PDB file of C-alpha atoms in Angstrom:
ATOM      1  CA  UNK A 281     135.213  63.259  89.772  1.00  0.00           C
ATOM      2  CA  UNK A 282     139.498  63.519  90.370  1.00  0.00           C
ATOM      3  CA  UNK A 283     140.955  60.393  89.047  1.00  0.00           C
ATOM      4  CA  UNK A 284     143.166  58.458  91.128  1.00  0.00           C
ATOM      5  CA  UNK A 285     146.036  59.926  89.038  1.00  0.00           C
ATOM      6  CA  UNK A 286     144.806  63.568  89.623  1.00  0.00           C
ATOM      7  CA  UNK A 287     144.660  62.889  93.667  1.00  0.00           C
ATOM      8  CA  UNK A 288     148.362  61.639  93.613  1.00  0.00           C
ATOM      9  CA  UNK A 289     149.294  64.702  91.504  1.00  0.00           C
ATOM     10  CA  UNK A 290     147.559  67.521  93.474  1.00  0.00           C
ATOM     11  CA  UNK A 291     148.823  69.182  96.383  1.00  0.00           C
ATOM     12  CA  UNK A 292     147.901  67.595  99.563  1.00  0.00           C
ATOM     13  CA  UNK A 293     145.427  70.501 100.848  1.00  0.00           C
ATOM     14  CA  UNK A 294     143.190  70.075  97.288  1.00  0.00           C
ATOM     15  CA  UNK A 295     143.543  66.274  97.627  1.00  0.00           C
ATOM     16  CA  UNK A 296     142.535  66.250 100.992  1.00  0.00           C
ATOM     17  CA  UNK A 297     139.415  68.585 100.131  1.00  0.00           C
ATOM     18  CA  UNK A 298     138.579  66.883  97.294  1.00  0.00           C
ATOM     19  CA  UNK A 299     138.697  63.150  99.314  1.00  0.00           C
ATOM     20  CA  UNK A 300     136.918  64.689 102.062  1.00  0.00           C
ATOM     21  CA  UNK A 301     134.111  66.151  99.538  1.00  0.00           C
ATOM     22  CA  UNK A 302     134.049  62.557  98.314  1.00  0.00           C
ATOM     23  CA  UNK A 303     133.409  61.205 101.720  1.00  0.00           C
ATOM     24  CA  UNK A 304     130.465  63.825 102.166  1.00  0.00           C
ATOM     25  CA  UNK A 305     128.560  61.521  99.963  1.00  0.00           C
ATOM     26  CA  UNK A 306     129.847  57.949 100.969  1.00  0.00           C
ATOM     27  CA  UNK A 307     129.424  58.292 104.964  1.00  0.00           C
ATOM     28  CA  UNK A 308     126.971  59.433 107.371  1.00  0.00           C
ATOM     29  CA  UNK A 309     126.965  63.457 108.788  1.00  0.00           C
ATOM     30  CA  UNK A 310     128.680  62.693 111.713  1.00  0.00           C
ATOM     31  CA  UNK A 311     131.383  60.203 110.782  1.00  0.00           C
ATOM     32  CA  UNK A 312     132.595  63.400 108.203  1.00  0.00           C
ATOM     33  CA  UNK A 313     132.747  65.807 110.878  1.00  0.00           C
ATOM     34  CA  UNK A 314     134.779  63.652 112.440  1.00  0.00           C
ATOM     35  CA  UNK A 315     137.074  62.832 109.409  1.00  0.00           C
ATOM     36  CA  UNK A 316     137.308  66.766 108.815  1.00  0.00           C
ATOM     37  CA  UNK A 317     138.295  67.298 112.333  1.00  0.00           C
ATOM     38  CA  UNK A 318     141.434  64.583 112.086  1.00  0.00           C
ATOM     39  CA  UNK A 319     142.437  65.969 108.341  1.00  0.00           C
ATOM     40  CA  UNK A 320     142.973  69.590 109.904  1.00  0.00           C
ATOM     41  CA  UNK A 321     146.438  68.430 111.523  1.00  0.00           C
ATOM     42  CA  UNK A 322     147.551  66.308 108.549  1.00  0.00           C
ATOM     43  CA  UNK A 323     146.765  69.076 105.961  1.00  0.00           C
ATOM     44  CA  UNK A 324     149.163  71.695 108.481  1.00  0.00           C
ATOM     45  CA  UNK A 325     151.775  68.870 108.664  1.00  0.00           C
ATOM     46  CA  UNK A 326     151.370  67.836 105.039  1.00  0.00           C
ATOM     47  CA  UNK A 327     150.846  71.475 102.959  1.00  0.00           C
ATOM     48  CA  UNK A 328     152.650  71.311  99.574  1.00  0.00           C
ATOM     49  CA  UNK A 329     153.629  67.663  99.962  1.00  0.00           C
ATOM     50  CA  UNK A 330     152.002  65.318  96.848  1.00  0.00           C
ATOM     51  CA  UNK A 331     149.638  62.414  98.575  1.00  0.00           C
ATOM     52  CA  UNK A 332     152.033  59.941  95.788  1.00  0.00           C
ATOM     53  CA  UNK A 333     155.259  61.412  97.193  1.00  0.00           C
ATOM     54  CA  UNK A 334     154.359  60.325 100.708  1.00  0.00           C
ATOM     55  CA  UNK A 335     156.759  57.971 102.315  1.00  0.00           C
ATOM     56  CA  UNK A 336     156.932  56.040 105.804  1.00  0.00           C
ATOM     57  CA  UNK A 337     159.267  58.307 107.110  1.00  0.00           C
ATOM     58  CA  UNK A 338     157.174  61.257 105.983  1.00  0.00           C
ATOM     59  CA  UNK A 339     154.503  59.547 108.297  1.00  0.00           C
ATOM     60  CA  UNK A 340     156.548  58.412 111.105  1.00  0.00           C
ATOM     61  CA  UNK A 341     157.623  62.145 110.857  1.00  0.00           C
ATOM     62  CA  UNK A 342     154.141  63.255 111.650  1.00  0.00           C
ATOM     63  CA  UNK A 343     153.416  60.505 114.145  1.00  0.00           C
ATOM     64  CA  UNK A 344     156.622  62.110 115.981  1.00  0.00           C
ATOM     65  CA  UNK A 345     155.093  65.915 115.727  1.00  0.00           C
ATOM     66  CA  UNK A 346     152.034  64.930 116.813  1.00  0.00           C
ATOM     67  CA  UNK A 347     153.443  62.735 119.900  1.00  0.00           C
ATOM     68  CA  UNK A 348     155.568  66.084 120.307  1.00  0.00           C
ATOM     69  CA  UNK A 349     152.411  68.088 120.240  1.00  0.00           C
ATOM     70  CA  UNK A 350     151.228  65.422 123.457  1.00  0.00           C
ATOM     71  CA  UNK A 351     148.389  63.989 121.240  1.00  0.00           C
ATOM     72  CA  UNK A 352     146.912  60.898 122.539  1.00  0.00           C
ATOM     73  CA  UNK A 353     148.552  58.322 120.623  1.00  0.00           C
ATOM     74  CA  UNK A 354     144.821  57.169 119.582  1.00  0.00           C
ATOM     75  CA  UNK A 355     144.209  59.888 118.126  1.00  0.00           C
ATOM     76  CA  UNK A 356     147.545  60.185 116.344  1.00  0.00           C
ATOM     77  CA  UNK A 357     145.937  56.455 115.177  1.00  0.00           C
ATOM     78  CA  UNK A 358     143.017  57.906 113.665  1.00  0.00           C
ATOM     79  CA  UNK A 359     144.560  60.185 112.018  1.00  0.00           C
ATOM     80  CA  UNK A 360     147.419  58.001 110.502  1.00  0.00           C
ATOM     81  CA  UNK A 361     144.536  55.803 109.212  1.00  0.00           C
ATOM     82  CA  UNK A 362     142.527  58.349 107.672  1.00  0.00           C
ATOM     83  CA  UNK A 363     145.537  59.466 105.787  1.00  0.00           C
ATOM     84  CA  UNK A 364     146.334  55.945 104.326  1.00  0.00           C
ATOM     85  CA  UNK A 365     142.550  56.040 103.438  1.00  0.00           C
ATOM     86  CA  UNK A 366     143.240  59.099 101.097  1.00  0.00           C
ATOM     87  CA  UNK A 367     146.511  57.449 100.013  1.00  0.00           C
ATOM     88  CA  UNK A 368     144.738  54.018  98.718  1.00  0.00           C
ATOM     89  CA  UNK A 369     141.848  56.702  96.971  1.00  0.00           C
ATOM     90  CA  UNK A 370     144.841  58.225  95.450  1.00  0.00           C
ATOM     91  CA  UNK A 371     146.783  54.684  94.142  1.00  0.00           C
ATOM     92  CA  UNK A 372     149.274  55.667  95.963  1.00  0.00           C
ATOM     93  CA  UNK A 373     152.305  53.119  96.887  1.00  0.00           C
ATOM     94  CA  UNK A 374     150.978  50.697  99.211  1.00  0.00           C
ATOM     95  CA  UNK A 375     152.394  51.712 102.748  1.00  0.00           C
ATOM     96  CA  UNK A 376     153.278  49.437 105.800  1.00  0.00           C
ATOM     97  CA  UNK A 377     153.207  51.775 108.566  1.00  0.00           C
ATOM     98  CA  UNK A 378     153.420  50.680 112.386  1.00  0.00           C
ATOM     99  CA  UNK A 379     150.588  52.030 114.366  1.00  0.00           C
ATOM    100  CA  UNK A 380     151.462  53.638 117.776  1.00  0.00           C
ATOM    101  CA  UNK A 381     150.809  51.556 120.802  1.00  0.00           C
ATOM    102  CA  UNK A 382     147.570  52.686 123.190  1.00  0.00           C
ATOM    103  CA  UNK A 383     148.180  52.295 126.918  1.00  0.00           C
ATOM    104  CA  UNK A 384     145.142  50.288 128.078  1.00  0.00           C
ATOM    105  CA  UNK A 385     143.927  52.958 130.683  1.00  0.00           C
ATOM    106  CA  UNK A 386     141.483  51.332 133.589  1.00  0.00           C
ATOM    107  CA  UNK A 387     137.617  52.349 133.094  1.00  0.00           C
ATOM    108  CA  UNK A 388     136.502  53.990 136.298  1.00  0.00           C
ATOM    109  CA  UNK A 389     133.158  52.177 137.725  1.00  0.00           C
ATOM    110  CA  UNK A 390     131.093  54.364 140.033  1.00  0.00           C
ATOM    111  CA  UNK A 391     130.135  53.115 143.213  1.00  0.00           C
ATOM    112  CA  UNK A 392     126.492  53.152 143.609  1.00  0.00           C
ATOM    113  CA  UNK A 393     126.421  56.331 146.186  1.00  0.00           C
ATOM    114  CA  UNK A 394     128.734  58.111 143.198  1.00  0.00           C
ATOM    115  CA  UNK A 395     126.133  56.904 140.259  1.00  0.00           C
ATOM    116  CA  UNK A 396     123.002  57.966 142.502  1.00  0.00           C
ATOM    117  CA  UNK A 397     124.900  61.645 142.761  1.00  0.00           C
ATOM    118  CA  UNK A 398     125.994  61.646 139.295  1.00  0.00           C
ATOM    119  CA  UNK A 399     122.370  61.308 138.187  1.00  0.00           C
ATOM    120  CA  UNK A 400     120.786  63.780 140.961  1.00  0.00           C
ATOM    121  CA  UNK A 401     123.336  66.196 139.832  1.00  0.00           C
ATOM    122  CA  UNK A 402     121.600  65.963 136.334  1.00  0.00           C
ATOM    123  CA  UNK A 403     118.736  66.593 137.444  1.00  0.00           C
ATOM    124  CA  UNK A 404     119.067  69.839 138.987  1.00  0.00           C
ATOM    125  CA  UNK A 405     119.446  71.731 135.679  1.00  0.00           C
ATOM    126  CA  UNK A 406     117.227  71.967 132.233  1.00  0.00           C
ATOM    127  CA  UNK A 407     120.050  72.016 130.597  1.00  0.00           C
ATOM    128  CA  UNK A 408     121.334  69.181 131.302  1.00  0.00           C
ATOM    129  CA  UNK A 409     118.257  67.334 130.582  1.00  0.00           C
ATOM    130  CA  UNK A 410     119.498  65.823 127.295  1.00  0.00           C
ATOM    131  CA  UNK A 411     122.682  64.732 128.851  1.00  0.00           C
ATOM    132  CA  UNK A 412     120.823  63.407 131.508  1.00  0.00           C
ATOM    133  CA  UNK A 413     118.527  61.201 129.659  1.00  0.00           C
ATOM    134  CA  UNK A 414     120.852  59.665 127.465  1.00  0.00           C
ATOM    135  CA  UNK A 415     123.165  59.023 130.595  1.00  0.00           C
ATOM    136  CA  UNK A 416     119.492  56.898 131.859  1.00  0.00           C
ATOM    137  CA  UNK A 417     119.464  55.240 128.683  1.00  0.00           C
ATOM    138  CA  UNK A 418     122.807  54.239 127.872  1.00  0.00           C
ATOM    139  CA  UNK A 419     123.661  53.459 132.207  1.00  0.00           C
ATOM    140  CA  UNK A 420     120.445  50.912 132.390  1.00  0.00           C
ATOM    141  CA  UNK A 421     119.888  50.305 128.742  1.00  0.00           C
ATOM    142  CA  UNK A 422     123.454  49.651 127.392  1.00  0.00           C
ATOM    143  CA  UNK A 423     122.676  52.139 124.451  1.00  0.00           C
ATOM    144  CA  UNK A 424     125.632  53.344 122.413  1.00  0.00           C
ATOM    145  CA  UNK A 425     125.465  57.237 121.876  1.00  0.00           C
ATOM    146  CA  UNK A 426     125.553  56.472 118.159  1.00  0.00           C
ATOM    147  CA  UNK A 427     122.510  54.320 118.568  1.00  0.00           C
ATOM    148  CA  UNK A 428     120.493  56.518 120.996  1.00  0.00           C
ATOM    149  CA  UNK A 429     121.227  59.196 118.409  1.00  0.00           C
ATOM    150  CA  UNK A 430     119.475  56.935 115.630  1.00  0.00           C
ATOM    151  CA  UNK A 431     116.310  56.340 117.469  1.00  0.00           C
ATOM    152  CA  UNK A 432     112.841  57.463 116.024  1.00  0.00           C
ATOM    153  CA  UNK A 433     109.918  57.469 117.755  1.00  0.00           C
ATOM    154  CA  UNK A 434     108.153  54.462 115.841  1.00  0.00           C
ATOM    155  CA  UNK A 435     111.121  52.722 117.464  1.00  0.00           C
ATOM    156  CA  UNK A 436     109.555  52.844 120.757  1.00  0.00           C
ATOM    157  CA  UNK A 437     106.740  50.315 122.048  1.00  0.00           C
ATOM    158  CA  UNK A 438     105.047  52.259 124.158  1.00  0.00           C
ATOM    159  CA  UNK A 439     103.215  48.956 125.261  1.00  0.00           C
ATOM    160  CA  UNK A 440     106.215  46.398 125.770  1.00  0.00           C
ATOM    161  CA  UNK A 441     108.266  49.412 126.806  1.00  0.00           C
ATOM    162  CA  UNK A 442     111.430  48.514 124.435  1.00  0.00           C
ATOM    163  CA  UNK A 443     113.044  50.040 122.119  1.00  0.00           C
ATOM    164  CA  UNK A 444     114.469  48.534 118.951  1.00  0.00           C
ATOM    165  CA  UNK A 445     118.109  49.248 117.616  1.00  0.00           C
ATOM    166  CA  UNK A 446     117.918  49.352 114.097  1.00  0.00           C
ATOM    167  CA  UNK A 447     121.637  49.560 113.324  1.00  0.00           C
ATOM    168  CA  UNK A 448     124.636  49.199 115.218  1.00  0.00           C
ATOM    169  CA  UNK A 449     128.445  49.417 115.521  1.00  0.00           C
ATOM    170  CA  UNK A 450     128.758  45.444 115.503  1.00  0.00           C
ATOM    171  CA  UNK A 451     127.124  43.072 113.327  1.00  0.00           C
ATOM    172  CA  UNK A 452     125.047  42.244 116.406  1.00  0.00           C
ATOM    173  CA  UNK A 453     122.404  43.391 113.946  1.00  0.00           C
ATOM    174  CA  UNK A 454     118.823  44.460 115.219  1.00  0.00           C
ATOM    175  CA  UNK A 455     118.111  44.273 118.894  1.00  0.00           C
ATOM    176  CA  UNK A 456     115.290  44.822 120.924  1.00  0.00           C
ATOM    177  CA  UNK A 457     116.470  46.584 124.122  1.00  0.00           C
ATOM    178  CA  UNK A 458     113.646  46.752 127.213  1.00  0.00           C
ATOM    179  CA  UNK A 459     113.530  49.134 129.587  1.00  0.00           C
ATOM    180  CA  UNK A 460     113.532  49.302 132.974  1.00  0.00           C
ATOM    181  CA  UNK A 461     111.882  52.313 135.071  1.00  0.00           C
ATOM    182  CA  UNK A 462     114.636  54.695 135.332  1.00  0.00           C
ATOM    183  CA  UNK A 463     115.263  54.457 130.999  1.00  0.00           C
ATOM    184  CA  UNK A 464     111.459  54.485 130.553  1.00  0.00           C
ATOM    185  CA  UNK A 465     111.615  57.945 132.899  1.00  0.00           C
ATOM    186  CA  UNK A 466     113.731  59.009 130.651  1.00  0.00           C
ATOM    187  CA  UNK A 467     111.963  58.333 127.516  1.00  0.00           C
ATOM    188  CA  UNK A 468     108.741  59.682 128.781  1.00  0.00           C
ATOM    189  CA  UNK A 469     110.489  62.537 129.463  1.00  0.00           C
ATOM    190  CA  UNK A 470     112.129  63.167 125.997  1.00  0.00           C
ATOM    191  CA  UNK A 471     108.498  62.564 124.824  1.00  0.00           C
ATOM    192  CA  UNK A 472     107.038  65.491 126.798  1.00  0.00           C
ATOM    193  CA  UNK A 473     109.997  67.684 125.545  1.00  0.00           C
ATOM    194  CA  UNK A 474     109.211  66.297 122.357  1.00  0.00           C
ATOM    195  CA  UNK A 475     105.704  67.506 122.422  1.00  0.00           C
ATOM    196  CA  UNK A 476     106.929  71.143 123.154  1.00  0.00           C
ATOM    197  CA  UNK A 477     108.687  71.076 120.365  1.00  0.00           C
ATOM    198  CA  UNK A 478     105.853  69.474 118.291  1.00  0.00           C
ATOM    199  CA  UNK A 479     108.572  66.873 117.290  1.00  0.00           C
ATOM    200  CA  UNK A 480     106.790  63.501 118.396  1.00  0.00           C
ATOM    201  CA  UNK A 481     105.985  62.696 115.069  1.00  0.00           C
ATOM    202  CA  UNK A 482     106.467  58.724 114.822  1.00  0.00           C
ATOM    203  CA  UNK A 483     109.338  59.363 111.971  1.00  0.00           C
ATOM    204  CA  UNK A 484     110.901  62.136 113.969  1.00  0.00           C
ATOM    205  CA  UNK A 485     114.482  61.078 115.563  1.00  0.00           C
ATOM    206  CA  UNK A 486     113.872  61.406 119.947  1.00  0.00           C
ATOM    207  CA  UNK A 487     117.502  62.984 119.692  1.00  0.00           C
ATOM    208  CA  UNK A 488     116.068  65.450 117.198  1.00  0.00           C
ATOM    209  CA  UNK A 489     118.587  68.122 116.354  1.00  0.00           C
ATOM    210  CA  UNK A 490     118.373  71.867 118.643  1.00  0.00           C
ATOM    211  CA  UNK A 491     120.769  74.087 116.861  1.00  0.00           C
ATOM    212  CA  UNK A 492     120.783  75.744 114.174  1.00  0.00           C
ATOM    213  CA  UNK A 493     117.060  75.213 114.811  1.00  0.00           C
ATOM    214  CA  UNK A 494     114.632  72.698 115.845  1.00  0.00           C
ATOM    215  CA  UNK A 495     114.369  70.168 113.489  1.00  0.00           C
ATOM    216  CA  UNK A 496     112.651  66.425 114.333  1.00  0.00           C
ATOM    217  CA  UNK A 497     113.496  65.364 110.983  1.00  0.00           C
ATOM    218  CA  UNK A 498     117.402  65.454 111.926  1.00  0.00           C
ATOM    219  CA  UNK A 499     119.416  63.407 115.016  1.00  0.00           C
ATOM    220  CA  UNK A 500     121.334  65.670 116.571  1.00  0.00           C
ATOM    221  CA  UNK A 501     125.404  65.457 116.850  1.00  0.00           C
ATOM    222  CA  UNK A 502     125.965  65.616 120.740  1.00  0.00           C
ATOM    223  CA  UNK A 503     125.488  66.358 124.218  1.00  0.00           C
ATOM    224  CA  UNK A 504     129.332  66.271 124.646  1.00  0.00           C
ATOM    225  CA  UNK A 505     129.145  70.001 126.221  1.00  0.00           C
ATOM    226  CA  UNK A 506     126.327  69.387 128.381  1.00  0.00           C
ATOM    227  CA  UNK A 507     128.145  66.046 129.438  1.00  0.00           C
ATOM    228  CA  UNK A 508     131.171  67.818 130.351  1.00  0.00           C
ATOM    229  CA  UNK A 509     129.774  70.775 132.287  1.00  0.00           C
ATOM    230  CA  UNK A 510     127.549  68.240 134.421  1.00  0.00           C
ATOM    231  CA  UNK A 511     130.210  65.431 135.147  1.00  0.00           C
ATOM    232  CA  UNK A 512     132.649  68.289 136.342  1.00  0.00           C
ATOM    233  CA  UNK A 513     129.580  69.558 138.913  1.00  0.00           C
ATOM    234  CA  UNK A 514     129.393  65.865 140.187  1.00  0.00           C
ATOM    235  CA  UNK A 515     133.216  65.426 140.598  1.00  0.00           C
ATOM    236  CA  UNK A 516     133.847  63.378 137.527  1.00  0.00           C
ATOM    237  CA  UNK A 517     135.371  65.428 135.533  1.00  0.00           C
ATOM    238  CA  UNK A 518     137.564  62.495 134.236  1.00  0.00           C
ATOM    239  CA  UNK A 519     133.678  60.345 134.249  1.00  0.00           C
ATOM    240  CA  UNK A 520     133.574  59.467 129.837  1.00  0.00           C
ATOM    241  CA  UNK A 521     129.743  59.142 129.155  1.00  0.00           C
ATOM    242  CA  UNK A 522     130.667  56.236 127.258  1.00  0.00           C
ATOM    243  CA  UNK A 523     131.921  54.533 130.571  1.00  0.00           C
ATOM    244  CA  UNK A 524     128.044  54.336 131.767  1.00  0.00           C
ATOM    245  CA  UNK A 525     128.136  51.230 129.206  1.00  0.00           C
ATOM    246  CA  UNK A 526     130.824  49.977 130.596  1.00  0.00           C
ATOM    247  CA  UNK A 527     129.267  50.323 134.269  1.00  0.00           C
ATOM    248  CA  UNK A 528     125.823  48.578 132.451  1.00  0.00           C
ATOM    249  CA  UNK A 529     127.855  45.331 131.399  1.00  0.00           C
ATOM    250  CA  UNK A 530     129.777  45.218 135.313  1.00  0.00           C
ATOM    251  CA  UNK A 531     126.688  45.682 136.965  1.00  0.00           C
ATOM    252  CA  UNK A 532     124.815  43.120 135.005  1.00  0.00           C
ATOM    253  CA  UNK A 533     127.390  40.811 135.278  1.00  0.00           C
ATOM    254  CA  UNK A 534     128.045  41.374 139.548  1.00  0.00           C
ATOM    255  CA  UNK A 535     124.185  40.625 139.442  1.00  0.00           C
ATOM    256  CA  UNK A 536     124.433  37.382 138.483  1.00  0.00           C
ATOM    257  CA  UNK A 537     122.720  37.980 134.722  1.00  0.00           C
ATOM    258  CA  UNK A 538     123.778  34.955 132.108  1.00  0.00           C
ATOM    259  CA  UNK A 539     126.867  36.410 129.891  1.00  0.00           C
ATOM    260  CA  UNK A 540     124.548  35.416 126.677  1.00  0.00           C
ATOM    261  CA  UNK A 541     121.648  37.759 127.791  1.00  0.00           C
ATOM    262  CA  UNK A 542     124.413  40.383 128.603  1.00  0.00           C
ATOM    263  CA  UNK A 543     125.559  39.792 124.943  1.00  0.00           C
ATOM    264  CA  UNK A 544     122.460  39.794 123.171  1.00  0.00           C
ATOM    265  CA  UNK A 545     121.119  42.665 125.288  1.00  0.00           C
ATOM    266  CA  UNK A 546     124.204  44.881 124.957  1.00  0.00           C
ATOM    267  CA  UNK A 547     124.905  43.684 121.082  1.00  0.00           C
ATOM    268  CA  UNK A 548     128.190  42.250 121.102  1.00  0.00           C
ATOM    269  CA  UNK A 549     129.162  39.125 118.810  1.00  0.00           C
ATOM    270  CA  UNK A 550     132.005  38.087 120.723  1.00  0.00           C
ATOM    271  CA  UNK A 551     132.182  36.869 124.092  1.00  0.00           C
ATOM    272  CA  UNK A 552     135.629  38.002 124.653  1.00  0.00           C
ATOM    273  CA  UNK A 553     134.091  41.734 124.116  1.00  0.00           C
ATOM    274  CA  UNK A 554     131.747  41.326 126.615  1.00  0.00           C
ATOM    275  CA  UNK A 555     134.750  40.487 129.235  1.00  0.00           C
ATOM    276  CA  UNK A 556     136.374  43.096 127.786  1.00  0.00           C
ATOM    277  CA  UNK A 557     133.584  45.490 129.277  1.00  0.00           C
ATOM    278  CA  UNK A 558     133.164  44.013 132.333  1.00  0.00           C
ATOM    279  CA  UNK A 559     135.693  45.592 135.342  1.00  0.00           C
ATOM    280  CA  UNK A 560     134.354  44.113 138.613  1.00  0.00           C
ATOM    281  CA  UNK A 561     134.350  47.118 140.969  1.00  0.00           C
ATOM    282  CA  UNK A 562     136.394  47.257 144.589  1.00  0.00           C
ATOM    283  CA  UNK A 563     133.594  45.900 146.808  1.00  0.00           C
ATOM    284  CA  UNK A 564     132.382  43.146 144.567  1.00  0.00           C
ATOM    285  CA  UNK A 565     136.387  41.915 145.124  1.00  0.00           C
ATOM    286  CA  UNK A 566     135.913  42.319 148.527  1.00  0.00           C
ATOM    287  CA  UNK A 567     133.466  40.123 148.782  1.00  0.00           C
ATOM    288  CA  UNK A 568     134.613  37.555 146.555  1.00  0.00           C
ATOM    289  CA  UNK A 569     138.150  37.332 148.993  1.00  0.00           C
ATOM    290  CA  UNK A 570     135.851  37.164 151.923  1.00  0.00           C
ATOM    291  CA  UNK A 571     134.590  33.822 150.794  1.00  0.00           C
ATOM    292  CA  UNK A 572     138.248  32.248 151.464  1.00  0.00           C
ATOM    293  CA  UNK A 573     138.238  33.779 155.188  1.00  0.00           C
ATOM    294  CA  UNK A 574     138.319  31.191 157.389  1.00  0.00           C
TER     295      UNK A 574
END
């Protein structure tokens, strides 16, 4: 293992490698693809520069190439964070640096004529079937992609028709979710492709990985692609699948549901994140104004 020392010392292309090679072993699969992704940029930026010879102007410097470079300033976020990560691995001079500020951008709710041809859409291709039955999921279940991605088979209750979140983003901890027709469609569906595959074992993941080759015993990464192509045949090409939990918590919410079921059933501690999910949609402010009509 590189000491701290040794990390400050190399150049920043072996330090990264070697932090990232670390972080292999500390995090799950997906959360160092990601991590690998955001270093690419810094270790261009970076090359020759010692991680214990970085200063704050050296990173406003990069926040400033990447803002150049018409990077969303989240992302320019993530990656500033991940390199103070390697910097505190490395011991290197503590660093106060002054994250870039995110314009709040307005979630998009679909009206229900827009979600009913979003999800018809879907259907009209095998290839989007994946997509598609996450979208079910995660639009009448509240599921998070990283927790629909988690789910094994045992996890189901075929019986009470739930399914239980073992681990999630928030400290919500475990949650049993139920399902309503349209996410039990979808799960009865994924268990007849599942079949096919001869992946239905009751350890196997239900988003069991498809490329390099089958495999139940792996979740896979993504739909993104699949997502992409089949929100730009609806006309939503700007449509984030994550936005379909967003629509859940509105929905719920317009229909009257208590905001501590909402909580407990989408996982959130706070209140104030449940609010934060909730964007009342055009005709449910229309009818709220028509109760002060004369």
């Amino acid at each position: 293992a590189t000491s701290s020392q040794q990390l400050a010392r190399l150049a920043f292309g072996e330090a990264a490698q070697r932090f990232l090679d670390s972080r292999k072993v500390e995090t799950a699969e997906r959360t160092w693809i990601t991590e690998a992704a955001r270093m690419k940029p810094l270790r261009a930026f970076f090359i020759g520069t010692r991680p214990g010879r970085i200063t704050v102007e050296d990173i406003r410097a990069y926040q400033a190439h990447r803002h150049a470079a018409q990077r969303h300033p989240r992302t320019i976020n993530h990656e500033v964070k991940l390199l103070l990560h390697l910097l505190r691995r490395a011991k290197a001079p503590l660093l106060e640096v002054k994250m870039l500020s995110v314009p709040r951008t307005p979630v998009r709710m679909l009206t229900e004529e827009e979600k009913l041809h979003l999800f018809q859409t879907a259907a009209t291709k095998p290839a989007w079937s994946v997509a598609y039955c996450a979208a079910l999921l995660t639009a009448n279940g509240s599921l998070r992609p990283s927790e629909l991605r988690r789910i094994l088979w045992q996890d189901v209750d075929t019986t009470e028709r739930t399914i239980l979140v073992r681990r999630s983003k928030s400290d919500a901890g475990v949650r049993v979710v139920p399902l309503n027709e349209e996410a039990w469609a979808a799960v009865c569906a994924l268990r007849v492709r599942a079949k096919v595959f001869r992946t239905d074992a009751s350890s196997n993941y239900m988003f069991h990985r498809l490329w390099p080759k089958v495999d139940g015993t792996k979740p896979m990464s993504s739909w993104r692609s699949a997502w992409r192509s089949l929100r730009k045949a609806a006309g939503l090409a700007g449509y984030r699948f994550y936005d379909l939990r967003h629509q859940c918590v509105t929905e719920l919410q317009e229909g009257g549901v208590p905001e501590g079921v909402i909580r407990d059933l989408v996982g959130h501690v706070d209140p104030a994140m449940t609010r934060w999910y909730s964007h009342p949609r055009l005709e449910s402010k229309r009818a709220a104004v028509k109760v002060l009509s004369v």
